[in-house]
Short mmCIF file of C-alpha atoms in Angstrom, two decimals:
data_model
loop_
_atom_site.label_atom_id
_atom_site.label_comp_id
_atom_site.label_asym_id
_atom_site.label_seq_id
_atom_site.Cartn_x
_atom_site.Cartn_y
_atom_site.Cartn_z
CA UNK A 22 0.00 0.00 0.00
CA UNK A 23 2.78 2.42 0.88
CA UNK A 24 4.71 1.69 -2.31
CA UNK A 25 1.70 2.03 -4.60
CA UNK A 26 0.42 5.16 -2.84
CA UNK A 27 3.90 6.73 -3.09
CA UNK A 28 3.94 6.11 -6.85
CA UNK A 29 0.44 7.59 -7.10
CA UNK A 30 1.45 10.64 -5.03
CA UNK A 31 4.18 11.25 -7.61
CA UNK A 32 1.46 11.77 -10.21
CA UNK A 33 -0.14 14.69 -8.37
CA UNK A 34 -0.09 17.98 -10.24
CA UNK A 35 -1.48 21.42 -9.54
CA UNK A 36 -4.70 20.42 -11.32
CA UNK A 37 -5.30 17.27 -9.24
CA UNK A 38 -8.59 17.37 -7.38
CA UNK A 39 -8.15 17.84 -3.62
CA UNK A 40 -10.42 14.84 -2.98
CA UNK A 41 -7.99 12.59 -4.86
CA UNK A 42 -5.04 14.01 -2.91
CA UNK A 43 -6.88 13.41 0.37
CA UNK A 44 -7.75 9.85 -0.68
CA UNK A 45 -4.14 9.10 -1.60
CA UNK A 46 -2.92 10.58 1.69
CA UNK A 47 -5.47 8.46 3.55
CA UNK A 48 -4.41 5.26 1.75
CA UNK A 49 -0.75 6.07 2.38
CA UNK A 50 -1.46 6.67 6.06
CA UNK A 51 -3.43 3.44 6.41
CA UNK A 52 -0.58 1.51 4.77
CA UNK A 53 2.00 3.08 7.04
CA UNK A 54 -0.12 2.41 10.14
CA UNK A 55 -0.63 -1.23 9.17
CA UNK A 56 3.09 -1.68 8.54
CA UNK A 57 4.03 0.01 11.81
CA UNK A 58 1.53 -2.10 13.74
CA UNK A 59 2.79 -5.31 12.14
CA UNK A 60 6.43 -4.49 12.79
CA UNK A 61 5.73 -3.40 16.37
CA UNK A 62 3.82 -6.62 16.95
CA UNK A 63 6.77 -8.71 15.87
CA UNK A 64 9.50 -6.58 17.44
CA UNK A 65 9.29 -8.26 20.83
CA UNK A 66 7.88 -11.63 19.76
CA UNK A 67 11.03 -13.58 20.58
CA UNK A 68 12.51 -11.31 23.27
CA UNK A 69 12.44 -12.86 26.76
CA UNK A 70 10.23 -11.06 29.26
CA UNK A 71 13.20 -10.02 31.43
CA UNK A 72 14.83 -8.20 28.49
CA UNK A 73 11.76 -6.43 27.10
CA UNK A 74 12.31 -3.18 29.00
CA UNK A 75 15.75 -2.68 27.45
CA UNK A 76 14.53 -3.97 24.09
CA UNK A 77 11.68 -1.45 24.13
CA UNK A 78 14.08 1.43 24.75
CA UNK A 79 16.42 0.28 21.99
CA UNK A 80 13.56 -0.29 19.54
CA UNK A 81 12.11 3.16 20.25
CA UNK A 82 15.45 4.86 19.62
CA UNK A 83 16.06 2.86 16.42
CA UNK A 84 12.58 3.62 15.05
CA UNK A 85 12.93 7.33 15.76
CA UNK A 86 16.38 7.36 14.16
CA UNK A 87 15.09 5.48 11.10
CA UNK A 88 12.21 7.93 10.65
CA UNK A 89 14.58 10.89 10.90
CA UNK A 90 17.00 9.31 8.43
CA UNK A 91 14.13 8.62 6.02
CA UNK A 92 12.95 12.21 6.09
CA UNK A 93 16.53 13.43 5.69
CA UNK A 94 17.18 11.10 2.76
CA UNK A 95 14.06 12.20 0.89
CA UNK A 96 14.95 15.85 1.58
CA UNK A 97 18.43 15.31 0.12
CA UNK A 98 16.98 13.51 -2.93
CA UNK A 99 14.49 16.31 -3.60
CA UNK A 100 17.21 18.92 -3.09
CA UNK A 101 19.55 17.17 -5.56
CA UNK A 102 16.81 16.79 -8.17
CA UNK A 103 15.72 20.41 -7.74
CA UNK A 104 19.15 21.56 -8.94
CA UNK A 105 18.44 20.30 -12.46
CA UNK A 106 14.62 20.44 -12.75
CA UNK A 107 11.57 22.22 -11.44
CA UNK A 108 10.64 21.75 -7.81
CA UNK A 109 7.40 20.00 -8.83
CA UNK A 110 9.33 17.38 -10.80
CA UNK A 111 11.87 17.03 -8.01
CA UNK A 112 9.08 16.16 -5.56
CA UNK A 113 7.61 13.72 -8.07
CA UNK A 114 10.96 11.94 -8.33
CA UNK A 115 11.20 12.05 -4.53
CA UNK A 116 7.91 10.15 -4.23
CA UNK A 117 9.07 7.65 -6.87
CA UNK A 118 12.30 7.17 -4.91
CA UNK A 119 10.25 6.63 -1.74
CA UNK A 120 8.15 4.02 -3.54
CA UNK A 121 11.26 2.20 -4.75
CA UNK A 122 12.71 2.43 -1.25
CA UNK A 123 9.68 0.48 0.01
CA UNK A 124 11.07 -2.57 -1.81
CA UNK A 125 13.66 -2.90 0.97
CA UNK A 126 11.24 -3.98 3.74
CA UNK A 127 9.48 -6.28 1.29
CA UNK A 128 12.78 -8.04 0.52
CA UNK A 129 13.68 -8.03 4.21
CA UNK A 130 10.50 -9.92 5.06
CA UNK A 131 11.59 -12.83 2.87
CA UNK A 132 14.39 -13.52 5.38
CA UNK A 133 12.12 -13.57 8.45
CA UNK A 134 11.43 -16.98 9.95
CA UNK A 135 8.02 -18.32 9.01
CA UNK A 136 7.22 -19.16 12.63
CA UNK A 137 8.17 -15.80 14.16
CA UNK A 138 5.74 -14.78 16.85
CA UNK A 139 4.41 -18.27 17.49
CA UNK A 140 5.43 -17.98 21.14
CA UNK A 141 3.18 -14.96 21.60
CA UNK A 142 -0.02 -16.71 20.54
#
């Protein structure tokens, strides 16, 4: 959902109806919320109860750092593209880059054990 909505957000122009923009933003937000919920659900699945306090602190710091790095990376990409094209096109390429970047977690999930989280059920 996040990848497809990012590609669709790249197609927005100044003539795009606000309702379509709102719908795309909603779909993107739902996708991000679902992904965040799924990852948070699995984060502590195999962490022993005694270590969960420290694991929670570490996970919180890593997630905040990752979000900041993601925003910074997209900002750098848009800034680089804006040197050679209009700002509108730079943002479009930024959304395409974000969509392509979403391939990383999809590939990462292929390495996750198929029985992860079984101990929590």
